[in-house]
PDB file of C-alpha atoms in Angstrom:
ATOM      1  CA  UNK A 516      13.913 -32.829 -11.443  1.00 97.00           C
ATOM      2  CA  UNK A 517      12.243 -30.165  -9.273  1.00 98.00           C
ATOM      3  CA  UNK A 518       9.804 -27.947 -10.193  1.00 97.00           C
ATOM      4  CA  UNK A 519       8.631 -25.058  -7.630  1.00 98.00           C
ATOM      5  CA  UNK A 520       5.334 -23.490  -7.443  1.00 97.00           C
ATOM      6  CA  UNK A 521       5.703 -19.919  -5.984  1.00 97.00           C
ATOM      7  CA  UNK A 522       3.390 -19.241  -3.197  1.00 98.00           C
ATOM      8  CA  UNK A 523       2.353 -15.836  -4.963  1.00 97.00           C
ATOM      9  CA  UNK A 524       1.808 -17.715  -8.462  1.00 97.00           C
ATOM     10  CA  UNK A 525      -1.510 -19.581  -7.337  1.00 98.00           C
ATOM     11  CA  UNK A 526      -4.583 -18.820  -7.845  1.00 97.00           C
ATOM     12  CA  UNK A 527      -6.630 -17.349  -5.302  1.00 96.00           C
ATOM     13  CA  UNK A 528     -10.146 -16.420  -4.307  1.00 94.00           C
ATOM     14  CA  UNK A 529     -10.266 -13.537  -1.577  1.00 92.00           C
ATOM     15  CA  UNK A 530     -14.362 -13.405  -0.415  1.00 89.00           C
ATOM     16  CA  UNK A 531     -15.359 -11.790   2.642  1.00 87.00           C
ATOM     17  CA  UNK A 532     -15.768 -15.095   4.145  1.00 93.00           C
ATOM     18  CA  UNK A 533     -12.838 -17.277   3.026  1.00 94.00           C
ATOM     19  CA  UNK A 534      -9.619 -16.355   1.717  1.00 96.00           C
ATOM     20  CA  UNK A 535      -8.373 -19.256  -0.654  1.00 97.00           C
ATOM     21  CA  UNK A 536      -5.014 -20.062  -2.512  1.00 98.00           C
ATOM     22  CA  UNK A 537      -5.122 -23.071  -5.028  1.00 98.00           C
ATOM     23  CA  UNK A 538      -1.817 -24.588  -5.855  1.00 98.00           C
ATOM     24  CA  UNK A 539      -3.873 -26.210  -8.968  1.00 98.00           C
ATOM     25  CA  UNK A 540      -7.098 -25.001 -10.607  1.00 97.00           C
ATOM     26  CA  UNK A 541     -10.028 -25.136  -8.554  1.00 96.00           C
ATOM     27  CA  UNK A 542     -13.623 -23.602  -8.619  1.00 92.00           C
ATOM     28  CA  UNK A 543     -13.387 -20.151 -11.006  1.00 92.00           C
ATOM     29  CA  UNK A 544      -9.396 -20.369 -10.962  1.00 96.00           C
ATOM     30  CA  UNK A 545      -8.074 -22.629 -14.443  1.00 95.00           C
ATOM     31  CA  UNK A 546      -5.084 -22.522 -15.336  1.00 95.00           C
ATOM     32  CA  UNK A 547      -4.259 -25.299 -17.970  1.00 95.00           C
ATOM     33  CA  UNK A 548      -0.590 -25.646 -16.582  1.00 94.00           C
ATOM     34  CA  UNK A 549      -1.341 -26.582 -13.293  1.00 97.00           C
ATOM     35  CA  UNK A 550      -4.233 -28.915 -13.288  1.00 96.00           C
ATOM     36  CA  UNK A 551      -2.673 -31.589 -10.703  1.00 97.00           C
ATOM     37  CA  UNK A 552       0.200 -33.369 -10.063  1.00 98.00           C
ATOM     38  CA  UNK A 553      -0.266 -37.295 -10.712  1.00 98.00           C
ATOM     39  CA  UNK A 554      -2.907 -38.997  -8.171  1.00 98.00           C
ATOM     40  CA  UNK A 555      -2.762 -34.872  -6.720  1.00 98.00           C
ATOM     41  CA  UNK A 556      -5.923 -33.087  -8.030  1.00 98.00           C
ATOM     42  CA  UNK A 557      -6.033 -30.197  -5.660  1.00 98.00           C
ATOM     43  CA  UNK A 558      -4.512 -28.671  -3.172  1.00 98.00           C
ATOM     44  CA  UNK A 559      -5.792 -25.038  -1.150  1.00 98.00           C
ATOM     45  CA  UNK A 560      -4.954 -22.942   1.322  1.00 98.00           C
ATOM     46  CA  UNK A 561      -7.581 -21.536   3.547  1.00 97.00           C
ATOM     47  CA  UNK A 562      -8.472 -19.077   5.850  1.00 97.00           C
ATOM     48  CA  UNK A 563     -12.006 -18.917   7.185  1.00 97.00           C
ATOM     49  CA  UNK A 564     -13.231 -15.851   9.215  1.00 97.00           C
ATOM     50  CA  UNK A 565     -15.375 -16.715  12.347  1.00 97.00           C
ATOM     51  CA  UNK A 566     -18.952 -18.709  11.606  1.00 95.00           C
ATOM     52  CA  UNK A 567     -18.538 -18.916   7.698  1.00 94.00           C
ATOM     53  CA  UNK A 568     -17.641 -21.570   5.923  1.00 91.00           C
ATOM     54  CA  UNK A 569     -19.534 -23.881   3.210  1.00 90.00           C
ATOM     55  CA  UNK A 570     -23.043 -25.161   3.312  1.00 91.00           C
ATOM     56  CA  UNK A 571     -24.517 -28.386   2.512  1.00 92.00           C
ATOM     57  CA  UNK A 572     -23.011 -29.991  -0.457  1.00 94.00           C
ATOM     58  CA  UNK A 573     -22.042 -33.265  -2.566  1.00 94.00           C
ATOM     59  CA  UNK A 574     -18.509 -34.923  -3.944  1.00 95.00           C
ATOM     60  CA  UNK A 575     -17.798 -38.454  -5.563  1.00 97.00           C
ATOM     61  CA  UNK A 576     -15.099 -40.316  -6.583  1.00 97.00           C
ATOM     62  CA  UNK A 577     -12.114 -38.061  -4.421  1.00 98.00           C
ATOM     63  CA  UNK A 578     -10.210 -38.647  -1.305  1.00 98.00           C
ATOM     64  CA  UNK A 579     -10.473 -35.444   0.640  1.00 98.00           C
ATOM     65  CA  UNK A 580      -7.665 -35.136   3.306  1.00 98.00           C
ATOM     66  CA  UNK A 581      -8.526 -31.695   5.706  1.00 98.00           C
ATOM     67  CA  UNK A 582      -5.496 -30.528   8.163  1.00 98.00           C
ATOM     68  CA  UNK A 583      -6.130 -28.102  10.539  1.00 97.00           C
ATOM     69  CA  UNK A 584      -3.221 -25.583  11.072  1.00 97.00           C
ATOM     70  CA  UNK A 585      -4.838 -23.444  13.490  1.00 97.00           C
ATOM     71  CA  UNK A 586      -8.184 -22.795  14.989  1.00 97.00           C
ATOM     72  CA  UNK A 587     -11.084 -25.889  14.155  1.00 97.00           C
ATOM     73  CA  UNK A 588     -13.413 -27.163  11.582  1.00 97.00           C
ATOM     74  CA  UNK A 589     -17.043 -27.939  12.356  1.00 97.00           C
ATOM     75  CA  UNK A 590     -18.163 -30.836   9.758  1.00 96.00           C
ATOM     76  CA  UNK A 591     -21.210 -32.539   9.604  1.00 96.00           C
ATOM     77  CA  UNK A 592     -22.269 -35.554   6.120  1.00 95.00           C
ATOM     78  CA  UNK A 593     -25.190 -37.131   5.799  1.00 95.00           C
ATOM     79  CA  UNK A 594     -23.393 -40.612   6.837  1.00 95.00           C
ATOM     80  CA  UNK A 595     -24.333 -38.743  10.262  1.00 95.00           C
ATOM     81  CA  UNK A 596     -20.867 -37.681  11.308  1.00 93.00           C
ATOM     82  CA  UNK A 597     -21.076 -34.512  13.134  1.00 95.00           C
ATOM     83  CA  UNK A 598     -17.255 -33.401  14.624  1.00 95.00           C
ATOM     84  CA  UNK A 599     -15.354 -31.056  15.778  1.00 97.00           C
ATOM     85  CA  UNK A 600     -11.559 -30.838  14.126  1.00 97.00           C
ATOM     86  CA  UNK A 601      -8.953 -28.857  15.887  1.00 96.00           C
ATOM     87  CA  UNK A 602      -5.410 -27.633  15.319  1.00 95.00           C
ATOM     88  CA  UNK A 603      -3.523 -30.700  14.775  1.00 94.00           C
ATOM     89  CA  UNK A 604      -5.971 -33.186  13.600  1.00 97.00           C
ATOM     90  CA  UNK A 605      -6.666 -34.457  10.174  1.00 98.00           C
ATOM     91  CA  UNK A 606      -9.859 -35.288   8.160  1.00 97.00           C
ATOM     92  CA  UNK A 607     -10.164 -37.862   5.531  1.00 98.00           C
ATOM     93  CA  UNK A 608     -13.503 -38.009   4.071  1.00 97.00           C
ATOM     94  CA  UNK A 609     -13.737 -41.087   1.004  1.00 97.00           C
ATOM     95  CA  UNK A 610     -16.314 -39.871  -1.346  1.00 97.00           C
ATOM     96  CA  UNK A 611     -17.522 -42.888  -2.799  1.00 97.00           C
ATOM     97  CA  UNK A 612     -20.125 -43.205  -4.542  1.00 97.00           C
ATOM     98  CA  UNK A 613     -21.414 -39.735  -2.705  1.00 97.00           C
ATOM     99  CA  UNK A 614     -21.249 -37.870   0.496  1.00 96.00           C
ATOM    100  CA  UNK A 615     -22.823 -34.463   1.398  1.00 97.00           C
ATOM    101  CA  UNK A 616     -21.132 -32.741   3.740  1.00 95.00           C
ATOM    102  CA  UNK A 617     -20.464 -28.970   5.781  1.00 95.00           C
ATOM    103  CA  UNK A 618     -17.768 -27.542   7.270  1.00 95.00           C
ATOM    104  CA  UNK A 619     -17.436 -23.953   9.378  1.00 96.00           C
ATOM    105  CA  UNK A 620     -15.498 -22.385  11.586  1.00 97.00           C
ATOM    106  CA  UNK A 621     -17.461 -22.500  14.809  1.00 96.00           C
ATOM    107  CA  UNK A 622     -15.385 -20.036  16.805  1.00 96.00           C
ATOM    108  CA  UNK A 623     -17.021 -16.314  17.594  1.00 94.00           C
ATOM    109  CA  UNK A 624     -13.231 -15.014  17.557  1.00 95.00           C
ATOM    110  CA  UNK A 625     -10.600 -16.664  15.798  1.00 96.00           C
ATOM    111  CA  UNK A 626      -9.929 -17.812  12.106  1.00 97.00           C
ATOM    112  CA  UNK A 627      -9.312 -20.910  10.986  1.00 98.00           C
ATOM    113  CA  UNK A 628      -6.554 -21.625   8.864  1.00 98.00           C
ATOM    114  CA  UNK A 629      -6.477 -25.070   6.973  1.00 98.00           C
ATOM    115  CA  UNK A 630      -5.322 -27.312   3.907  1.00 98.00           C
ATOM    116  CA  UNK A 631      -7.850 -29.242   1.542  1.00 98.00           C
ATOM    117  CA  UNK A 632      -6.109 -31.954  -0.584  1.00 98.00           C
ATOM    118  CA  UNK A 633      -7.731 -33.907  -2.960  1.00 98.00           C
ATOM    119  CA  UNK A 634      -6.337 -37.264  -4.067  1.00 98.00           C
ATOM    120  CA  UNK A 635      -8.085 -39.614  -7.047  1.00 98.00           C
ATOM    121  CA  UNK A 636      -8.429 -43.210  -5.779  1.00 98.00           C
ATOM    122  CA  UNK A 637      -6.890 -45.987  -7.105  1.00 98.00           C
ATOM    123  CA  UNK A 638     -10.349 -46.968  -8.290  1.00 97.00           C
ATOM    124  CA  UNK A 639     -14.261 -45.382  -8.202  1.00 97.00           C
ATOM    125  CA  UNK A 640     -16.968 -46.056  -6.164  1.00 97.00           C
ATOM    126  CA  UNK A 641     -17.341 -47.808  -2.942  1.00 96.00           C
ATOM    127  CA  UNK A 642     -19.067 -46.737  -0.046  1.00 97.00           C
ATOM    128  CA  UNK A 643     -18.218 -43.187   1.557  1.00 97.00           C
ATOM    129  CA  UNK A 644     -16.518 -43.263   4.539  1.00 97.00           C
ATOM    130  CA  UNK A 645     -15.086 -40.880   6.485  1.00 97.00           C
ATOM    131  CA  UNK A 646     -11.928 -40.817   9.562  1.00 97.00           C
ATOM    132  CA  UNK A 647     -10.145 -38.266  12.250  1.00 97.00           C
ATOM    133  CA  UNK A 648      -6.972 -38.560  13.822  1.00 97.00           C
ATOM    134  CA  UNK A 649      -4.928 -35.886  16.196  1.00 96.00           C
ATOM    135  CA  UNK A 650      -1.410 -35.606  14.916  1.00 93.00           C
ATOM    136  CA  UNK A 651      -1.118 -32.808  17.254  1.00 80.00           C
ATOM    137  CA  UNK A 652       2.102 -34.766  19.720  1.00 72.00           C
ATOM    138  CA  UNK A 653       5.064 -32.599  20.488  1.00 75.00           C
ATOM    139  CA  UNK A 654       7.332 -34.983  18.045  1.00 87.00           C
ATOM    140  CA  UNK A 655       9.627 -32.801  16.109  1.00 94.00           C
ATOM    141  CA  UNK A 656      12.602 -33.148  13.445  1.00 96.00           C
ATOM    142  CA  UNK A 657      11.118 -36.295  12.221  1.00 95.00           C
ATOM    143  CA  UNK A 658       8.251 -37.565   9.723  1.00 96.00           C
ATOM    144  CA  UNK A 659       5.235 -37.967  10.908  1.00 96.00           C
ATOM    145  CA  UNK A 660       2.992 -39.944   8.659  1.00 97.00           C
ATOM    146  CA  UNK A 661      -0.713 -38.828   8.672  1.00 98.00           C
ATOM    147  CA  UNK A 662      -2.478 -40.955   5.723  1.00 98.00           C
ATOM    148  CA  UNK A 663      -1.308 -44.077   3.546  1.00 98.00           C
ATOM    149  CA  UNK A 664      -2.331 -46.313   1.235  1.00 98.00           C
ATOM    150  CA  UNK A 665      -2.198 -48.766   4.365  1.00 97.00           C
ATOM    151  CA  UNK A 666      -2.689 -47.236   7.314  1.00 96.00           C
ATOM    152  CA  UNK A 667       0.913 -47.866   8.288  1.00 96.00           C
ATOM    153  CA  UNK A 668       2.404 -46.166  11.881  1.00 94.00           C
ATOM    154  CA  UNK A 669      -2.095 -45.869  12.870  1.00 95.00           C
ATOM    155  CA  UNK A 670      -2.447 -42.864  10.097  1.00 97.00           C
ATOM    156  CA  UNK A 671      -5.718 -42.212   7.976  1.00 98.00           C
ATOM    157  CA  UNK A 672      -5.924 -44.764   5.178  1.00 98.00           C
ATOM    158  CA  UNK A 673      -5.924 -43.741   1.569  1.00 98.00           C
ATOM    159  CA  UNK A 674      -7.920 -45.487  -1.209  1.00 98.00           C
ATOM    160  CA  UNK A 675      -4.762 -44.992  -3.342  1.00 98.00           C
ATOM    161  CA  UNK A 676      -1.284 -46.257  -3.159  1.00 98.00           C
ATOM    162  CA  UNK A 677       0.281 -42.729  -1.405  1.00 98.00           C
ATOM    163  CA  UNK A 678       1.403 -41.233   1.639  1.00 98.00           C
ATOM    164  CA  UNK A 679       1.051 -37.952   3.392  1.00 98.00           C
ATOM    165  CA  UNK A 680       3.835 -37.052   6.142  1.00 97.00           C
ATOM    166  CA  UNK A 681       4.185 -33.573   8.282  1.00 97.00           C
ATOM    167  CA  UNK A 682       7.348 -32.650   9.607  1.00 97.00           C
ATOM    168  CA  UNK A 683       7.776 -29.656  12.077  1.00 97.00           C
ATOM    169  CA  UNK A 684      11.673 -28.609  12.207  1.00 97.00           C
ATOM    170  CA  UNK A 685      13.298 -26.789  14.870  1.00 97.00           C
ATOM    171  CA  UNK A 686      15.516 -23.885  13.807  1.00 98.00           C
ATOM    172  CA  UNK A 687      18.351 -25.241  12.187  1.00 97.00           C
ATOM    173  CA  UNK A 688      17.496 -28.639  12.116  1.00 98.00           C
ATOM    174  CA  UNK A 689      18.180 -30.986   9.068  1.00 97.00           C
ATOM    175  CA  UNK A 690      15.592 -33.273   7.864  1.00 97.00           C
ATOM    176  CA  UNK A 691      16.414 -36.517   4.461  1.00 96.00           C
ATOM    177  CA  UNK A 692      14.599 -39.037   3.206  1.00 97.00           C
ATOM    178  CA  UNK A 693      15.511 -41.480   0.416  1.00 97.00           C
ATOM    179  CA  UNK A 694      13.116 -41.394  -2.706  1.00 98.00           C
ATOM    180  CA  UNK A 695      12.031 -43.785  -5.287  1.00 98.00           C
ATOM    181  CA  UNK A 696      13.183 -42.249  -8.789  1.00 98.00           C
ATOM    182  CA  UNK A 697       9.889 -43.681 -10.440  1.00 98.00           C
ATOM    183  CA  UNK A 698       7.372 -42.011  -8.012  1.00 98.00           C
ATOM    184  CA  UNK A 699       6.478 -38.310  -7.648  1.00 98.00           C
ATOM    185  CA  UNK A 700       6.743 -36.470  -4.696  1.00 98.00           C
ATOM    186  CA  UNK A 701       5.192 -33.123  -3.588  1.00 98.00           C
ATOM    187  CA  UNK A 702       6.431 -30.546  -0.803  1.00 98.00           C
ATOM    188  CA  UNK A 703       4.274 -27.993   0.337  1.00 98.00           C
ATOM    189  CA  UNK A 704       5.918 -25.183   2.992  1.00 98.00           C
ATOM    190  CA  UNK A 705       3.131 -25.109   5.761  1.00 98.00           C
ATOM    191  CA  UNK A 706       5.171 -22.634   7.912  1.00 98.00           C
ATOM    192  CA  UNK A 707       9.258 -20.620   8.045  1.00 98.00           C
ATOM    193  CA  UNK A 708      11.577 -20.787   5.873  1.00 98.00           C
ATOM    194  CA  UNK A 709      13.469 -23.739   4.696  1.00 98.00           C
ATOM    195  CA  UNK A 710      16.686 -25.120   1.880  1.00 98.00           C
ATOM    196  CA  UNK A 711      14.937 -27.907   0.076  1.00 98.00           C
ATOM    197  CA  UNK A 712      17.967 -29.786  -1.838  1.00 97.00           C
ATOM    198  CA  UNK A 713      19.921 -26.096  -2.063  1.00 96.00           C
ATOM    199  CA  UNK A 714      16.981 -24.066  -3.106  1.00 97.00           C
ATOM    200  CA  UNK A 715      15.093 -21.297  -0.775  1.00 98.00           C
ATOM    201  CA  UNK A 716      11.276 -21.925  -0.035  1.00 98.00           C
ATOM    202  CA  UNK A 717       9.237 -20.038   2.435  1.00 98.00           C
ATOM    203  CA  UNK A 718       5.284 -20.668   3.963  1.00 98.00           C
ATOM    204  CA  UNK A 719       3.316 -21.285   1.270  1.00 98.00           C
ATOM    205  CA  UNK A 720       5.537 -22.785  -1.450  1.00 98.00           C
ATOM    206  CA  UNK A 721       5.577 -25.818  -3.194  1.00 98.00           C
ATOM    207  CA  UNK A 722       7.848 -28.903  -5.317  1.00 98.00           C
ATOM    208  CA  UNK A 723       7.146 -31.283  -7.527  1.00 98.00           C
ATOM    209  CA  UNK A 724       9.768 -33.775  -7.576  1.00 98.00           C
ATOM    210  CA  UNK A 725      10.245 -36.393 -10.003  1.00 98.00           C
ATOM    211  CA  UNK A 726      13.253 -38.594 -10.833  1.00 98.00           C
ATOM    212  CA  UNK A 727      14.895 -37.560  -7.917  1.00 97.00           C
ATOM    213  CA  UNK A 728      16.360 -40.474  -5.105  1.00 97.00           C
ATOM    214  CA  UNK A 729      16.899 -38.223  -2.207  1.00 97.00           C
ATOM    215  CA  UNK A 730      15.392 -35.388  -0.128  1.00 97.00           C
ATOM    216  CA  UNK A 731      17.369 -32.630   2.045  1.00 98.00           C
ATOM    217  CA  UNK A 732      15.649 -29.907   4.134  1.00 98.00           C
ATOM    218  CA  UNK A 733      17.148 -27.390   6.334  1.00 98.00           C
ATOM    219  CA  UNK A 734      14.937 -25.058   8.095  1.00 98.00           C
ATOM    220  CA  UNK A 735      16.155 -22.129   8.335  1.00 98.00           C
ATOM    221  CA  UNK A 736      13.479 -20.606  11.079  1.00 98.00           C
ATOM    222  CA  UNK A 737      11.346 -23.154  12.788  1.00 97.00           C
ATOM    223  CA  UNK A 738       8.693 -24.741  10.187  1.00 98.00           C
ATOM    224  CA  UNK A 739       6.800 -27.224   9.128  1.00 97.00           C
ATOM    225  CA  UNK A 740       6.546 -28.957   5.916  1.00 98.00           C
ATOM    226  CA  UNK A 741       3.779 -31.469   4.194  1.00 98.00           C
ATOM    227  CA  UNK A 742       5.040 -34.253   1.829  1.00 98.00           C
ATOM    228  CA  UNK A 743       3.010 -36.530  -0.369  1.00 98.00           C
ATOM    229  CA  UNK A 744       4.334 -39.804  -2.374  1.00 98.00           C
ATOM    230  CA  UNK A 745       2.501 -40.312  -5.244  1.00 98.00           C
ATOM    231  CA  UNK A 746       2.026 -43.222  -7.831  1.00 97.00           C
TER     232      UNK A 746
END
């Protein structure tokens, strides 16, 4: 089964300082039908003008995964991590038992344009802990996989058993993957327009997927697509 989310169905929060879509209530946006999607709690869409973003503040218990589309991130926690994260690198901050962190755009010029995802772990607690990694090679027409459960092919590691994977698709490329029927998957259109298993989506669309055993995407214009597997 497949179930798509409409990129003009989600919530959103349009400030002078960041414009926001949430796939899944967030913040002042509830909607009771689209709370999260398995270990999936959130998932937004940001842009941030030049020098905003969000002061000082606190999270626990949530595995927060930040990829940069374009322009860069300026974060700073009290575990004294202070970084810089660019187009083509992804955060993973473990919240533990607590971390307080911010994050701005630093440029004078040019907005950043990002994706938050928030994943429960497997179990709560533990120390906070927090990892980069540039995902930013010139591989295309393939999965890429960017966080785990494991750390498998040297991505971020998960405290939960899923996966994250980008794929950026030339025009016209083709693009399977096999899928366990008792697992849920999501797909979330970063960029073009693609056929996911015979169905139109275009940048900023999503797809639950559950009881399903395979995966076909076309792109249709070059793009690039995120995929989670989810217990």
């Amino acid at each position: 089964m497949i179930r798509f989310r409409d990129r003009g169905a989600r919530g959103r929060h349009q400030g002078g300082q960041i414009d926001a879509h949430h796939s899944f209530s967030f913040a002042d946006y509830n909607d009771p039908k689209h709370i999260g999607f398995r270990a999936l709690r959130v998932l937004n869409e940001d842009r941030v003008v030049p020098g905003a973003g969000l002061p000082e503040h606190g999270h626990e218990d949530m595995e927060i995964v930040t990829i940069v589309l374009k322009g860069a991130v300026e974060h700073r926690d009290d575990l004294g991590n202070s970084a810089i994260i660019r187009a083509g690198e992804v955060q993973r901050m473990s919240a533990g038992t607590g971390i307080r962190h911010s994050e701005r755009n630093p440029s004078s010029d040019e907005r950043t344009h990002l994706l938050q995802i928030w994943i429960i772990p497997a179990e709560f607690g533990g120390p906070p802990s927090y990892e980069q990694k540039s995902f930013a090679a010139g591989d295309r027409n393939r999965w890429i996989t960017i966080a785990s459960g494991d750390g498998r092919d040297a991505s971020l590691t998960l405290r939960q058993d899923a996966m994250m994977a980008i794929a950026r698709l030339d025009d016209g490329a083709q693009i399977e993957r096999e899928l366990d029927p008792h697992r849920g998957y999501w797909i979330q259109l970063v960029e073009g327009i693609v056929i996911l298993n015979g169905t139109e989506m275009r940048a900023g669309d999503g797809a639950a997927m559950t009881e399903e055993i395979s995966l076909v995407i076309r792109a249709d214009t070059e793009a690039e697509i995120l995929l989670m597997d989810l217990p």
